[in-house]
């Protein structure tokens, strides 16, 4: 069983509109998903065959909708139910363009935060692997991920967030962080143009406290730095992309599954990439196809550098 934490879930609304531009009118159907990065992780874990318990905050009609969706998917719903309406986020996908409108999320009360931390303390031992993903709604302290990581220091915590939440979370020494290039550049406040610059930047952040770091690089695969500071470059095949939104979350799910099921680090990294790639090949967000994943595993190579 894997416990996932999504403090700021969302109904993700997706439109497919080619040649989208401002100041124009477009028509098209929407597709709704129970979203927020941690729920994408949960869904992919469930598709991989893992039992998943999802937690965080859900509220209002949107919260109820998400709750019903995740239960339909067979995910255990352990969200704290709040009075704050869960947010909606919009993605407009066109031919090679992606426009997103992200609501910050409504304020959560201190009482709800306390309820969540109580739930976490009581349930921490149900799972060896814990996935924390995404942003934090207003009302929750900025160091919440550090607090969670410290409570779970005997577990393998995978922390996938950005900005101040990541900087604070790293202090709790998570097992893994997975920034992408943009998140790493934001953390460091500088552009990382060459492979050497990326590697140097990744090492700089890893040295702040996390045990392992997976720097995901979209179509260029990833760089992995392990607990012994050994560096691996992960090469992935070229594919036809349909929708890369949720690929990072899918790669977290693959990593968590490998870790939780005693796979070697090489197998775990390959599964992580294969899930990310498979997600990018499908229109939906946080969805993988198991046959594609199996096929991709043969095509991913890892080199120590
Ligand atoms: P994030 O969604 O967090 O920005 P990435 O875009 O780096 O993360 O994607 C995570 C992983 O998903 C990549 O390391 C890669 O394995 C796969 N992936 C993402 N985009 C593509 C793509 N365009 N082509 C092939 N694989 C992709």
Coordinates of N, CA, C and O in Angstrom, one line a residue, residues 139-260:
X139 N -3.5 28.9 4.2 CA -4.0 28.5 5.6 C -3.1 27.4 6.1 O -3.1 27.0 7.3
X140 N -2.3 26.8 5.2 CA -1.4 25.7 5.6 C 0.0 26.3 5.7 O 0.5 27.0 4.9
X141 N 0.7 26.0 6.8 CA 2.0 26.6 7.0 C 3.0 26.2 5.9 O 3.0 25.0 5.4
X142 N 3.9 27.1 5.6 CA 4.9 26.9 4.5 C 5.8 25.7 4.7 O 6.4 25.2 3.8
X143 N 6.0 25.3 6.0 CA 7.0 24.2 6.2 C 6.3 22.9 6.4 O 6.8 22.0 7.0
X144 N 5.0 22.8 6.0 CA 4.2 21.6 6.2 C 4.9 20.3 5.7 O 4.9 19.3 6.3
X145 N 5.6 20.4 4.5 CA 6.3 19.2 4.0 C 7.5 18.8 4.8 O 7.8 17.6 4.9
X146 N 8.1 19.8 5.4 CA 9.2 19.5 6.3 C 8.7 18.7 7.5 O 9.2 17.7 7.9
X147 N 7.6 19.2 8.1 CA 6.9 18.5 9.2 C 6.5 17.1 8.8 O 6.9 16.1 9.6
X148 N 5.9 16.9 7.7 CA 5.5 15.6 7.2 C 6.7 14.7 7.1 O 6.7 13.5 7.5
X149 N 7.8 15.2 6.4 CA 9.0 14.4 6.2 C 9.6 14.0 7.5 O 10.1 12.8 7.6
X150 N 9.6 14.9 8.5 CA 10.2 14.5 9.7 C 9.4 13.5 10.5 O 9.9 12.5 11.1
X151 N 8.1 13.6 10.4 CA 7.2 12.6 11.0 C 7.4 11.2 10.4 O 7.3 10.2 11.0
X152 N 7.8 11.3 9.1 CA 7.9 10.0 8.3 C 9.4 9.7 8.0 O 9.7 9.1 7.0
X153 N 10.3 10.0 9.0 CA 11.7 9.9 8.6 C 12.1 8.4 8.5 O 13.2 8.1 7.9
X154 N 11.4 7.5 9.0 CA 11.7 6.0 8.8 C 11.1 5.5 7.5 O 11.3 4.3 7.2
X155 N 10.4 6.3 6.8 CA 9.7 5.8 5.6 C 10.5 6.4 4.3 O 11.4 7.2 4.5
X156 N 10.1 5.9 3.2 CA 10.6 6.5 1.9 C 9.6 7.5 1.4 O 8.6 7.2 0.9
X157 N 10.0 8.8 1.6 CA 9.1 9.9 1.2 C 9.6 10.4 -0.1 O 10.7 10.9 -0.3
X158 N 8.7 10.4 -1.1 CA 9.0 11.0 -2.4 C 8.3 12.4 -2.5 O 7.0 12.4 -2.3
X159 N 9.0 13.5 -2.6 CA 8.5 14.8 -2.5 C 8.6 15.5 -3.9 O 9.7 15.7 -4.4
X160 N 7.4 15.8 -4.5 CA 7.4 16.4 -5.8 C 6.6 17.7 -5.7 O 5.4 17.7 -5.9
X161 N 7.4 18.8 -5.4 CA 6.7 20.1 -5.3 C 7.7 21.1 -5.9 O 8.8 20.7 -6.4
X162 N 7.4 22.4 -5.7 CA 8.3 23.4 -6.2 C 8.5 24.6 -5.3 O 7.8 24.6 -4.3
X163 N 9.4 25.5 -5.6 CA 9.5 26.7 -4.9 C 9.8 26.6 -3.4 O 10.5 25.7 -3.0
X164 N 9.1 27.4 -2.6 CA 9.4 27.5 -1.2 C 9.0 26.2 -0.5 O 9.5 25.7 0.5
X165 N 7.9 25.5 -1.1 CA 7.5 24.2 -0.4 C 8.6 23.2 -0.6 O 8.8 22.3 0.3
X166 N 9.3 23.2 -1.7 CA 10.3 22.2 -2.0 C 11.6 22.6 -1.1 O 12.1 21.7 -0.4
X167 N 11.9 23.9 -1.1 CA 13.1 24.3 -0.3 C 12.9 23.9 1.2 O 13.8 23.3 1.8
X168 N 11.7 24.2 1.7 CA 11.4 23.8 3.1 C 11.3 22.3 3.3 O 11.8 21.7 4.2
X169 N 10.7 21.6 2.3 CA 10.5 20.2 2.4 C 11.8 19.4 2.4 O 12.0 18.4 3.2
X170 N 12.8 19.9 1.7 CA 14.1 19.3 1.6 C 14.8 19.2 3.0 O 15.5 18.2 3.3
X171 N 14.5 20.2 3.8 CA 15.1 20.2 5.2 C 14.6 19.0 6.0 O 15.3 18.6 6.9
X172 N 13.5 18.4 5.6 CA 13.0 17.2 6.3 C 13.6 15.9 5.7 O 13.3 14.8 6.1
X173 N 14.6 16.1 4.8 CA 15.4 15.0 4.3 C 14.5 13.9 3.6 O 14.6 12.7 4.0
X174 N 13.7 14.2 2.6 CA 13.0 13.2 1.9 C 13.9 12.2 1.2 O 15.0 12.5 0.9
X175 N 13.3 11.1 0.9 CA 14.1 10.0 0.2 C 14.4 10.5 -1.3 O 15.5 10.3 -1.8
X176 N 13.4 11.1 -1.9 CA 13.6 11.6 -3.3 C 12.9 12.9 -3.6 O 11.8 13.1 -3.1
X177 N 13.6 13.8 -4.3 CA 12.8 14.9 -4.9 C 12.9 14.7 -6.4 O 13.9 14.1 -6.9
X178 N 12.0 15.3 -7.2 CA 12.0 15.1 -8.6 C 11.7 16.5 -9.3 O 10.6 16.7 -9.8
X179 N 12.6 17.4 -9.3 CA 12.3 18.6 -10.0 C 12.4 18.4 -11.5 O 13.1 17.4 -11.9
X180 N 11.8 19.2 -12.3 CA 12.1 19.3 -13.7 C 13.1 20.4 -13.9 O 13.4 21.1 -13.0
X181 N 13.4 20.7 -15.2 CA 14.5 21.7 -15.5 C 14.0 23.1 -15.0 O 14.8 23.8 -14.3
X182 N 12.7 23.4 -15.3 CA 12.2 24.7 -14.9 C 12.2 24.9 -13.4 O 12.6 26.0 -12.9
X183 N 11.8 23.9 -12.7 CA 11.7 24.0 -11.2 C 13.2 24.1 -10.6 O 13.4 24.9 -9.7
X184 N 14.1 23.4 -11.2 CA 15.5 23.5 -10.7 C 16.0 24.9 -11.0 O 16.7 25.5 -10.1
X185 N 15.7 25.4 -12.2 CA 16.2 26.8 -12.5 C 15.6 27.8 -11.6 O 16.3 28.7 -11.1
X186 N 14.3 27.6 -11.2 CA 13.7 28.6 -10.3 C 14.3 28.5 -8.9 O 14.5 29.5 -8.3
X187 N 14.6 27.3 -8.5 CA 15.2 27.1 -7.2 C 16.6 27.8 -7.1 O 16.9 28.4 -6.1
X188 N 17.3 27.7 -8.2 CA 18.7 28.2 -8.2 C 18.7 29.7 -8.6 O 19.7 30.4 -8.4
X189 N 17.6 30.2 -9.3 CA 17.6 31.5 -9.8 C 18.5 31.8 -10.9 O 19.0 32.9 -11.1
X190 N 18.8 30.7 -11.7 CA 19.6 30.9 -12.9 C 19.3 29.9 -14.0 O 18.7 28.8 -13.6
X191 N 19.5 30.2 -15.2 CA 19.3 29.3 -16.3 C 20.3 28.2 -16.4 O 21.5 28.4 -16.1
X192 N 19.9 27.0 -16.7 CA 20.8 25.9 -16.8 C 20.8 25.4 -18.3 O 19.8 24.7 -18.7
X193 N 21.8 25.8 -19.0 CA 21.7 25.6 -20.5 C 22.4 24.3 -20.9 O 21.8 23.5 -21.6
X194 N 23.5 24.0 -20.4 CA 24.2 22.8 -20.8 C 24.0 21.6 -19.8 O 23.5 21.8 -18.7
X195 N 24.4 20.4 -20.3 CA 24.2 19.3 -19.4 C 25.1 19.5 -18.1 O 24.6 19.1 -17.0
X196 N 26.3 20.0 -18.3 CA 27.1 20.2 -17.1 C 26.5 21.2 -16.1 O 26.6 21.0 -14.9
X197 N 25.9 22.2 -16.6 CA 25.2 23.2 -15.7 C 24.0 22.5 -15.0 O 23.8 22.8 -13.8
X198 N 23.3 21.7 -15.7 CA 22.2 21.0 -15.1 C 22.6 20.1 -14.0 O 22.1 20.1 -12.9
X199 N 23.7 19.4 -14.3 CA 24.3 18.4 -13.3 C 24.8 19.2 -12.1 O 24.5 18.8 -10.9
X200 N 25.5 20.3 -12.3 CA 26.0 21.0 -11.2 C 24.8 21.6 -10.3 O 24.9 21.5 -9.1
X201 N 23.8 22.1 -11.0 CA 22.6 22.6 -10.3 C 21.9 21.5 -9.5 O 21.5 21.8 -8.4
X202 N 21.8 20.4 -10.1 CA 21.1 19.3 -9.4 C 21.9 18.9 -8.2 O 21.3 18.6 -7.1
X203 N 23.2 18.8 -8.3 CA 24.0 18.4 -7.1 C 23.9 19.4 -6.0 O 23.8 19.1 -4.8
X204 N 23.9 20.7 -6.4 CA 23.8 21.8 -5.5 C 22.5 21.7 -4.6 O 22.5 21.8 -3.4
X205 N 21.4 21.4 -5.3 CA 20.1 21.2 -4.6 C 20.1 19.9 -3.8 O 19.6 19.9 -2.6
X206 N 20.6 18.8 -4.3 CA 20.6 17.6 -3.6 C 21.4 17.7 -2.3 O 21.0 17.2 -1.2
X207 N 22.5 18.5 -2.3 CA 23.3 18.7 -1.1 C 22.5 19.4 0.0 O 23.0 19.5 1.1
X208 N 21.4 20.0 -0.3 CA 20.6 20.7 0.8 C 19.9 19.7 1.7 O 19.4 20.0 2.7
X209 N 19.9 18.4 1.3 CA 19.4 17.4 2.3 C 18.7 16.2 1.8 O 18.5 15.2 2.5
X210 N 18.2 16.2 0.5 CA 17.4 15.0 0.1 C 18.4 13.9 -0.2 O 19.6 14.1 -0.5
X211 N 17.9 12.6 -0.1 CA 18.8 11.5 -0.3 C 19.1 11.2 -1.8 O 20.2 10.9 -2.1
X212 N 18.1 11.2 -2.6 CA 18.2 11.0 -4.0 C 17.5 12.1 -4.8 O 16.6 12.7 -4.3
X213 N 18.0 12.3 -6.0 CA 17.4 13.4 -6.8 C 17.2 12.9 -8.2 O 18.1 12.3 -8.8
X214 N 16.0 13.0 -8.7 CA 15.7 12.6 -10.1 C 15.3 13.9 -10.8 O 14.3 14.5 -10.5
X215 N 16.2 14.3 -11.7 CA 15.9 15.5 -12.5 C 15.3 15.1 -13.8 O 15.9 14.5 -14.7
X216 N 14.0 15.4 -13.9 CA 13.3 14.9 -15.2 C 13.4 16.0 -16.2 O 13.3 17.2 -16.0
X217 N 13.7 15.5 -17.5 CA 14.0 16.4 -18.5 C 13.1 16.2 -19.7 O 13.5 16.3 -20.9
X218 N 11.8 15.9 -19.5 CA 10.8 15.8 -20.6 C 11.3 14.8 -21.6 O 11.7 13.6 -21.3
X219 N 11.3 15.2 -22.9 CA 11.7 14.3 -24.0 C 13.1 13.8 -23.9 O 13.5 12.9 -24.5
X220 N 13.9 14.5 -23.1 CA 15.4 14.1 -22.9 C 15.6 13.2 -21.8 O 16.8 13.0 -21.4
X221 N 14.6 12.6 -21.2 CA 14.7 11.6 -20.2 C 15.0 12.2 -18.8 O 14.2 13.0 -18.4
X222 N 16.1 11.8 -18.2 CA 16.3 12.3 -16.8 C 17.7 12.0 -16.4 O 18.5 11.3 -17.0
X223 N 18.1 12.7 -15.3 CA 19.4 12.5 -14.6 C 19.1 12.1 -13.2 O 18.2 12.7 -12.5
X224 N 19.7 11.0 -12.7 CA 19.5 10.5 -11.4 C 20.7 10.6 -10.6 O 21.8 10.2 -11.0
X225 N 20.7 11.2 -9.4 CA 21.8 11.2 -8.4 C 21.4 10.4 -7.2 O 20.4 10.7 -6.6
X226 N 22.2 9.3 -6.9 CA 21.7 8.5 -5.8 C 22.4 8.9 -4.5 O 23.1 9.9 -4.4
X227 N 22.1 8.0 -3.4 CA 22.5 8.3 -2.1 C 24.0 8.5 -2.0 O 24.5 9.1 -1.1
X228 N 24.8 7.8 -2.9 CA 26.2 7.8 -2.8 C 26.8 8.9 -3.8 O 28.0 8.8 -4.1
X229 N 25.9 9.8 -4.2 CA 26.3 10.8 -5.2 C 26.8 10.3 -6.5 O 27.5 11.0 -7.2
X230 N 26.4 9.0 -6.8 CA 26.7 8.5 -8.2 C 25.6 9.1 -9.1 O 24.5 9.3 -8.8
X231 N 26.1 9.4 -10.4 CA 25.2 10.1 -11.3 C 24.9 9.1 -12.5 O 25.7 8.4 -13.0
X232 N 23.6 9.1 -12.9 CA 23.2 8.2 -14.0 C 22.4 9.1 -14.9 O 21.5 9.9 -14.5
X233 N 22.6 8.8 -16.2 CA 21.8 9.5 -17.3 C 20.8 8.5 -17.8 O 21.2 7.3 -18.2
X234 N 19.6 8.8 -17.9 CA 18.6 7.9 -18.3 C 18.1 8.3 -19.7 O 17.6 9.5 -19.9
X235 N 18.3 7.5 -20.7 CA 18.0 7.8 -22.1 C 16.7 7.1 -22.5 O 16.5 5.9 -22.2
X236 N 15.8 7.9 -23.1 CA 14.5 7.4 -23.4 C 14.2 7.4 -24.9 O 14.9 8.3 -25.6
X237 N 13.3 6.6 -25.5 CA 13.1 6.6 -26.9 C 12.3 7.9 -27.3 O 11.6 8.5 -26.5
X238 N 12.3 8.2 -28.6 CA 11.5 9.3 -29.1 C 10.1 8.8 -29.3 O 9.9 7.6 -29.8
X239 N 9.1 9.6 -29.0 CA 7.7 9.1 -29.1 C 6.9 10.2 -29.8 O 7.3 11.4 -29.9
X240 N 5.7 9.8 -30.1 CA 4.7 10.8 -30.6 C 3.9 11.3 -29.4 O 3.2 10.5 -28.8
X241 N 4.1 12.6 -29.1 CA 3.4 13.1 -27.9 C 2.0 13.5 -28.1 O 1.7 14.2 -29.1
X242 N 1.1 13.1 -27.2 CA -0.3 13.6 -27.3 C -0.6 14.6 -26.2 O -1.1 15.6 -26.4
X243 N -0.2 14.3 -24.9 CA -0.4 15.2 -23.8 C 0.6 14.9 -22.7 O 0.4 14.0 -21.9
X244 N 1.6 15.8 -22.6 CA 2.6 15.5 -21.5 C 2.2 15.9 -20.1 O 2.9 15.7 -19.2
X245 N 1.0 16.6 -20.0 CA 0.6 17.0 -18.6 C 0.4 15.8 -17.8 O -0.3 14.8 -18.2
X246 N 1.0 15.7 -16.6 CA 0.9 14.6 -15.7 C 2.0 13.6 -15.9 O 2.1 12.5 -15.2
X247 N 3.0 13.8 -16.8 CA 4.1 12.9 -17.0 C 5.0 12.8 -15.8 O 5.4 11.7 -15.4
X248 N 5.2 14.0 -15.2 CA 6.1 14.0 -14.0 C 5.4 13.2 -12.9 O 6.1 12.4 -12.2
X249 N 4.1 13.3 -12.7 CA 3.4 12.6 -11.7 C 3.4 11.1 -12.0 O 3.5 10.3 -11.1
X250 N 3.3 10.8 -13.3 CA 3.3 9.4 -13.7 C 4.7 8.8 -13.4 O 4.8 7.6 -13.0
X251 N 5.7 9.6 -13.6 CA 7.1 9.0 -13.3 C 7.3 8.9 -11.8 O 8.0 7.9 -11.4
X252 N 6.7 9.7 -11.0 CA 6.7 9.5 -9.5 C 6.0 8.2 -9.2 O 6.5 7.4 -8.3
X253 N 4.9 8.0 -9.8 CA 4.1 6.7 -9.5 C 5.0 5.5 -9.8 O 5.0 4.6 -9.0
X254 N 5.6 5.5 -11.0 CA 6.4 4.4 -11.4 C 7.6 4.2 -10.4 O 7.9 3.1 -10.0
X255 N 8.2 5.3 -10.0 CA 9.3 5.2 -9.0 C 8.8 4.6 -7.7 O 9.4 3.7 -7.1
X256 N 7.7 5.1 -7.2 CA 7.1 4.7 -5.9 C 6.8 3.2 -6.0 O 7.0 2.4 -5.1
X257 N 6.2 2.8 -7.1 CA 5.8 1.4 -7.3 C 7.0 0.5 -7.2 O 7.0 -0.5 -6.5
X258 N 8.1 0.9 -8.0 CA 9.3 0.1 -8.0 C 9.9 -0.1 -6.6 O 10.3 -1.2 -6.1
X259 N 10.0 1.1 -5.9 CA 10.5 1.1 -4.6 C 9.7 0.2 -3.6 O 10.3 -0.5 -2.8
X260 N 8.4 0.4 -3.7 CA 7.6 -0.3 -2.7 C 7.5 -1.8 -3.0 O 7.0 -2.6 -2.1

